[in-house]
Tab-separated table of C-alpha atoms in Angstrom:
chain	number	residue	atom	x	y	z
A	294	MET	CA	219.553	185.386	21.513
A	295	ASP	CA	217.260	184.394	24.308
A	296	VAL	CA	218.703	181.885	26.807
A	297	ALA	CA	215.300	180.827	27.732
A	298	VAL	CA	214.030	177.456	26.478
A	299	ASP	CA	210.351	176.273	26.878
A	300	ARG	CA	209.281	173.795	29.547
A	301	GLN	CA	208.196	171.253	26.829
A	302	GLY	CA	211.572	171.362	25.023
A	303	ALA	CA	213.522	171.061	28.216
A	304	SER	CA	211.600	168.005	29.281
A	305	ARG	CA	212.965	166.179	26.168
A	306	ARG	CA	216.514	166.908	26.464
A	307	SER	CA	218.856	163.855	26.614
A	308	PRO	CA	220.787	163.478	29.550
A	309	PHE	CA	223.573	162.366	26.973
A	310	ASP	CA	223.621	165.325	25.027
A	311	LEU	CA	227.186	166.157	23.918
A	312	ARG	CA	226.792	169.816	24.169
A	313	ARG	CA	226.276	169.682	27.882
A	314	TRP	CA	229.278	167.309	28.374
A	315	LEU	CA	231.606	169.412	26.120
A	316	THR	CA	230.650	172.518	28.363
A	317	ILE	CA	231.069	170.694	31.721
A	318	ALA	CA	234.349	169.476	30.764
A	319	ALA	CA	235.826	172.526	29.619
A	320	ALA	CA	234.280	174.167	33.100
A	321	LEU	CA	236.273	171.234	34.957
A	322	THR	CA	239.264	171.668	33.045
A	323	VAL	CA	239.424	175.433	33.340
A	324	GLY	CA	238.545	175.108	37.272
A	325	TYR	CA	241.283	172.326	37.785
A	326	TYR	CA	244.019	174.167	36.444
A	327	PHE	CA	243.193	177.656	38.163
A	328	TRP	CA	242.058	176.021	41.613
A	329	PHE	CA	244.679	173.231	41.887
A	330	GLU	CA	247.735	174.637	40.045
A	331	SER	CA	247.469	178.728	40.825
A	332	ARG	CA	244.717	179.837	43.194
A	333	TYR	CA	244.582	177.694	45.973
A	334	PRO	CA	248.494	176.990	46.233
A	335	ALA	CA	249.067	180.800	46.135
A	336	LEU	CA	246.512	181.326	48.937
A	337	SER	CA	247.972	178.550	50.945
A	338	ASP	CA	251.246	180.164	50.695
A	339	LYS	CA	249.953	183.462	51.784
A	340	ALA	CA	248.505	181.583	54.698
A	341	LEU	CA	251.565	180.404	55.748
A	342	MET	CA	253.395	183.677	55.357
A	343	GLY	CA	250.859	185.419	57.254
A	344	ASP	CA	251.618	189.174	58.154
A	345	HIS	CA	255.143	188.515	56.491
A	346	THR	CA	253.570	188.541	53.086
A	347	SER	CA	255.422	191.433	51.042
A	348	ILE	CA	252.628	193.846	49.335
A	349	SER	CA	253.651	196.850	47.022
A	350	GLY	CA	250.680	199.128	46.798
A	351	LEU	CA	247.670	196.758	46.272
A	352	ALA	CA	250.018	194.026	44.691
A	353	PHE	CA	251.666	190.905	46.040
A	354	ASP	CA	253.743	190.233	43.211
A	355	THR	CA	255.797	193.229	41.890
A	356	LEU	CA	256.854	193.752	38.097
A	357	VAL	CA	257.665	197.330	38.193
A	358	GLN	CA	259.608	198.889	40.993
A	359	VAL	CA	258.472	202.076	42.488
A	360	LEU	CA	261.274	203.930	43.299
A	361	PRO	CA	261.618	206.582	46.241
A	362	ASP	CA	262.397	209.549	43.958
A	363	SER	CA	259.834	208.543	41.498
A	364	GLY	CA	256.985	210.838	40.452
A	365	ILE	CA	253.197	210.241	41.301
A	366	ALA	CA	252.481	209.367	37.528
A	367	TRP	CA	255.299	206.764	37.739
A	368	GLU	CA	253.722	205.592	41.010
A	369	LEU	CA	250.549	205.190	39.578
A	370	LEU	CA	251.380	203.303	36.550
A	371	ALA	CA	253.732	201.065	38.536
A	372	ASN	CA	250.990	200.267	41.242
A	373	ALA	CA	248.391	199.454	38.500
A	374	VAL	CA	250.840	197.332	36.591
A	375	ASN	CA	251.602	195.281	39.549
A	376	TRP	CA	248.080	194.889	40.507
A	377	LEU	CA	247.236	193.589	37.076
A	378	TYR	CA	250.283	191.425	36.916
A	379	THR	CA	249.250	189.860	40.700
A	380	ASN	CA	245.560	189.416	39.438
A	381	TRP	CA	245.767	188.313	35.789
A	382	ARG	CA	245.317	184.752	36.335
A	383	GLY	CA	242.346	185.427	38.586
A	384	MET	CA	241.224	187.765	35.602
A	385	VAL	CA	241.397	185.164	33.141
A	386	PHE	CA	240.002	182.463	35.007
A	387	GLY	CA	236.772	184.782	35.598
A	388	VAL	CA	236.370	185.657	32.016
A	389	LEU	CA	236.674	182.015	30.783
A	390	PHE	CA	234.588	180.561	33.561
A	391	GLY	CA	231.807	183.215	33.182
A	392	THR	CA	232.067	182.560	29.331
A	393	LEU	CA	231.392	178.686	30.000
A	394	LEU	CA	228.511	179.647	32.505
A	395	MET	CA	227.056	181.619	29.863
A	396	THR	CA	227.548	179.284	27.212
A	397	GLY	CA	225.947	176.277	29.045
A	398	ALA	CA	223.078	178.321	30.421
A	399	PRO	CA	220.679	177.163	27.759
A	400	LEU	CA	221.472	173.510	28.487
A	401	ILE	CA	220.021	174.049	32.267
A	402	ARG	CA	216.551	174.187	33.025
A	403	ALA	CA	216.144	176.284	36.069
A	404	ARG	CA	217.081	179.948	36.180
A	405	THR	CA	216.220	180.688	39.741
A	406	SER	CA	214.312	179.192	42.723
A	407	GLY	CA	211.818	181.897	42.923
A	408	ASN	CA	212.787	182.694	46.598
A	409	ARG	CA	215.136	185.583	47.235
A	410	PHE	CA	216.653	183.809	50.480
A	411	LEU	CA	217.210	180.755	48.592
A	412	ASP	CA	218.841	182.510	45.707
A	413	ALA	CA	221.175	184.021	47.865
A	414	VAL	CA	222.116	180.561	49.338
A	415	ILE	CA	222.681	179.182	45.657
A	416	GLY	CA	224.758	182.205	44.907
A	417	ALA	CA	226.732	181.941	48.155
A	418	ALA	CA	227.295	178.246	47.247
A	419	ILE	CA	228.380	179.166	43.930
A	420	GLY	CA	230.864	181.840	45.034
A	421	SER	CA	232.386	180.259	47.805
A	422	PRO	CA	234.642	177.450	45.852
A	423	LEU	CA	235.754	180.076	43.421
A	424	GLY	CA	238.442	181.584	45.602
A	425	VAL	CA	238.953	184.666	43.590
A	426	CYS	CA	238.710	188.473	44.404
A	427	ALA	CA	235.448	190.657	43.752
A	428	ASN	CA	237.165	192.262	40.831
A	429	CYS	CA	238.213	188.691	39.382
A	430	ALA	CA	234.492	187.255	40.137
A	431	THR	CA	232.739	190.113	38.175
A	432	PRO	CA	232.892	188.235	34.742
A	433	ILE	CA	231.283	185.203	36.487
A	434	ALA	CA	228.435	187.644	37.968
A	435	CYS	CA	227.856	189.219	34.771
A	436	ALA	CA	227.400	185.803	32.839
A	437	LEU	CA	224.924	184.669	35.764
A	438	ILE	CA	222.623	187.977	34.947
A	439	ALA	CA	223.216	187.505	31.315
A	440	SER	CA	221.957	183.913	31.572
A	441	GLY	CA	218.963	184.867	33.367
A	442	ARG	CA	219.625	184.103	36.981
A	443	SER	CA	218.532	186.626	39.753
A	444	ALA	CA	220.558	189.422	40.876
A	445	GLU	CA	220.486	187.638	44.341
A	446	ILE	CA	222.386	184.894	43.143
A	447	ALA	CA	224.800	186.947	41.136
A	448	LEU	CA	225.561	189.500	43.961
A	449	ALA	CA	225.784	186.612	46.589
A	450	ALA	CA	228.394	184.596	44.326
A	451	LEU	CA	230.370	188.130	43.744
A	452	ILE	CA	230.616	188.683	47.701
A	453	ALA	CA	231.066	185.293	48.780
A	454	SER	CA	233.776	184.310	46.582
A	455	PRO	CA	236.598	186.499	48.379
A	456	THR	CA	234.917	186.331	51.724
A	457	LEU	CA	233.744	182.457	52.290
A	458	ASN	CA	236.495	180.440	50.232
A	459	VAL	CA	237.915	177.857	52.528
A	460	ILE	CA	241.436	179.091	52.806
A	461	VAL	CA	240.216	183.132	53.732
A	462	VAL	CA	237.847	181.388	56.487
A	463	THR	CA	240.943	179.509	57.634
A	464	MET	CA	243.079	182.539	57.826
A	465	ALA	CA	240.447	184.394	59.452
A	466	PHE	CA	240.424	181.951	62.443
A	467	SER	CA	244.388	181.332	62.448
A	468	MET	CA	245.520	184.874	62.177
A	469	LEU	CA	242.607	186.940	64.010
A	470	PRO	CA	241.326	186.466	67.603
A	471	LEU	CA	238.360	183.834	67.917
A	472	HIS	CA	235.735	186.624	68.410
A	473	ILE	CA	236.714	188.832	65.520
A	474	ALA	CA	236.947	186.020	63.211
A	475	VAL	CA	233.450	184.923	64.232
A	476	ILE	CA	232.099	188.514	63.918
A	477	LYS	CA	233.750	188.427	60.199
A	478	ILE	CA	231.932	185.384	59.079
A	479	VAL	CA	228.536	186.149	60.666
A	480	ALA	CA	228.469	189.826	59.401
A	481	THR	CA	229.451	188.264	56.069
A	482	LEU	CA	226.778	185.752	56.083
A	483	LEU	CA	224.134	188.438	57.064
A	484	LEU	CA	225.233	190.654	54.364
A	485	ILE	CA	224.739	188.037	51.645
A	486	LEU	CA	221.715	186.015	53.095
A	487	LEU	CA	219.658	189.025	54.469
A	488	MET	CA	220.842	192.534	53.279
A	489	ILE	CA	221.206	191.520	49.504
A	490	PRO	CA	217.575	190.011	49.494
A	491	TRP	CA	216.160	192.869	51.542
A	492	VAL	CA	217.941	195.766	49.453
A	493	LEU	CA	216.990	194.160	46.063
A	494	ARG	CA	213.509	193.964	47.318
A	495	LEU	CA	213.452	197.492	48.350
A	496	LEU	CA	214.803	198.360	44.769
A	497	GLU	CA	212.157	197.028	42.994
A	498	ARG	CA	209.410	198.619	44.653
A	499	PRO	CA	209.716	201.754	42.374
A	500	ARG	CA	209.501	199.338	39.386
A	501	LEU	CA	206.070	198.000	40.241
A	502	SER	CA	203.258	199.067	37.512
A	503	PRO	CA	200.341	201.046	38.999
A	504	ARG	CA	198.115	198.956	36.925
A	505	THR	CA	199.299	195.495	38.356
A	506	GLU	CA	201.952	194.027	40.653
A	507	SER	CA	201.794	190.464	39.002
A	508	GLU	CA	203.877	192.082	35.654
A	509	ALA	CA	206.804	192.938	38.147
A	510	GLN	CA	210.200	190.680	37.689
A	511	PRO	CA	212.315	190.354	40.420
A	512	LEU	CA	215.730	192.523	39.920
A	513	GLY	CA	218.096	191.115	37.629
A	514	SER	CA	215.490	188.381	36.326
A	515	LYS	CA	215.305	190.364	32.830
A	516	ARG	CA	216.372	188.572	30.176
A	517	GLN	CA	219.732	189.692	28.831
A	518	PRO	CA	221.494	189.423	25.546
A	519	SER	CA	222.937	185.756	25.205
A	520	PHE	CA	224.680	184.492	22.399
A	521	ALA	CA	223.993	180.739	23.178
A	522	SER	CA	221.281	179.073	21.374
A	523	PHE	CA	219.589	175.727	21.874
A	524	GLU	CA	217.734	173.532	19.619
A	525	ASP	CA	215.698	170.292	20.649
A	526	GLY	CA	217.367	167.238	19.351
A	527	ARG	CA	220.884	165.821	19.686
A	528	PRO	CA	223.035	167.360	16.462
A	529	GLY	CA	225.610	164.590	16.463
A	530	VAL	CA	229.513	165.009	17.487
A	531	ILE	CA	230.429	167.595	14.747
A	532	GLY	CA	227.236	169.594	15.342
A	533	SER	CA	227.925	169.691	19.002
A	534	VAL	CA	231.464	170.852	18.573
A	535	TYR	CA	230.238	173.701	16.170
A	536	TRP	CA	227.525	174.668	18.841
A	537	PHE	CA	230.068	174.870	21.431
A	538	LEU	CA	232.693	176.740	19.627
A	539	THR	CA	230.431	179.370	18.525
A	540	SER	CA	228.463	179.873	21.453
A	541	PHE	CA	231.866	180.031	23.377
A	542	ALA	CA	233.109	182.435	20.928
A	543	ARG	CA	229.922	184.722	21.117
A	544	SER	CA	229.663	184.527	24.954
A	545	PHE	CA	233.392	185.263	25.208
A	546	PHE	CA	232.946	188.358	23.408
A	547	TYR	CA	229.846	189.667	25.391
A	548	ILE	CA	231.749	189.039	28.705
A	549	PHE	CA	234.826	190.633	27.546
A	550	VAL	CA	233.277	193.677	26.196
A	551	MET	CA	230.885	194.117	29.466
A	552	THR	CA	233.577	193.480	32.066
A	553	VAL	CA	237.345	193.716	31.040
A	554	PRO	CA	237.407	197.549	30.740
A	555	LEU	CA	235.934	197.751	34.044
A	556	MET	CA	238.365	195.409	35.661
A	557	LEU	CA	241.253	197.580	33.755
A	558	ALA	CA	239.888	200.590	35.279
A	559	ALA	CA	239.579	199.142	38.761
A	560	ALA	CA	243.253	198.756	38.414
A	561	VAL	CA	244.039	202.206	37.668
A	562	LEU	CA	241.491	203.513	40.154
A	563	GLY	CA	242.798	201.264	42.940
A	564	SER	CA	246.560	202.200	42.519
């Protein structure tokens, strides 16, 4: 179903709609557990260890040992398993948080700002606090696109998450020379705020109809399949809980099918 809601219906929504608060409460619960019990403590530990952090292949945690005389097949398998073991919490968080974004999309009136630069700023503001790698942020970017947000928002959030979170920025200034850290941050900001809007604008040009340019839509703004629906009025406690559970389940299935196979492929190809 389409996630868009007509303006007249949106204006009648009650701020105390239980569906909205169920979605917000679930997102805060998932975010609190991941950020304060897992992700940021782990990043803080890595920041304290600095260049003494142990790395096996592409992974920080080792579940399967790579023996010196093991063959290439075992080395690839071990590196892939260790990478998945290192990132499984972030992958679970990405899938769950993306599912909640997609579930709550019908309850949010605004989809895009209409300005490419401002959309990139919004995406950076969404992605920076997440603190997950680009692979784990993929389900969140997928949910943003599927819920009707622009490609600028999705790509900015995808890039800002691993590069502009507070721990990574702090590590950059503490471990790198000042001028290198400044260049890194400035280059990231230029990529997000200037390159993404510019490249997406260029990619849109072949899509313009020769009949009229007014029919052209920003790249990524085409409405994608969403399984959450919204009807005006307040359905009550049971109806709200039923809406949340069914919408969450359908959105979860969509996000899982669309992103998890690619995330697993990244583990194999990256090993």
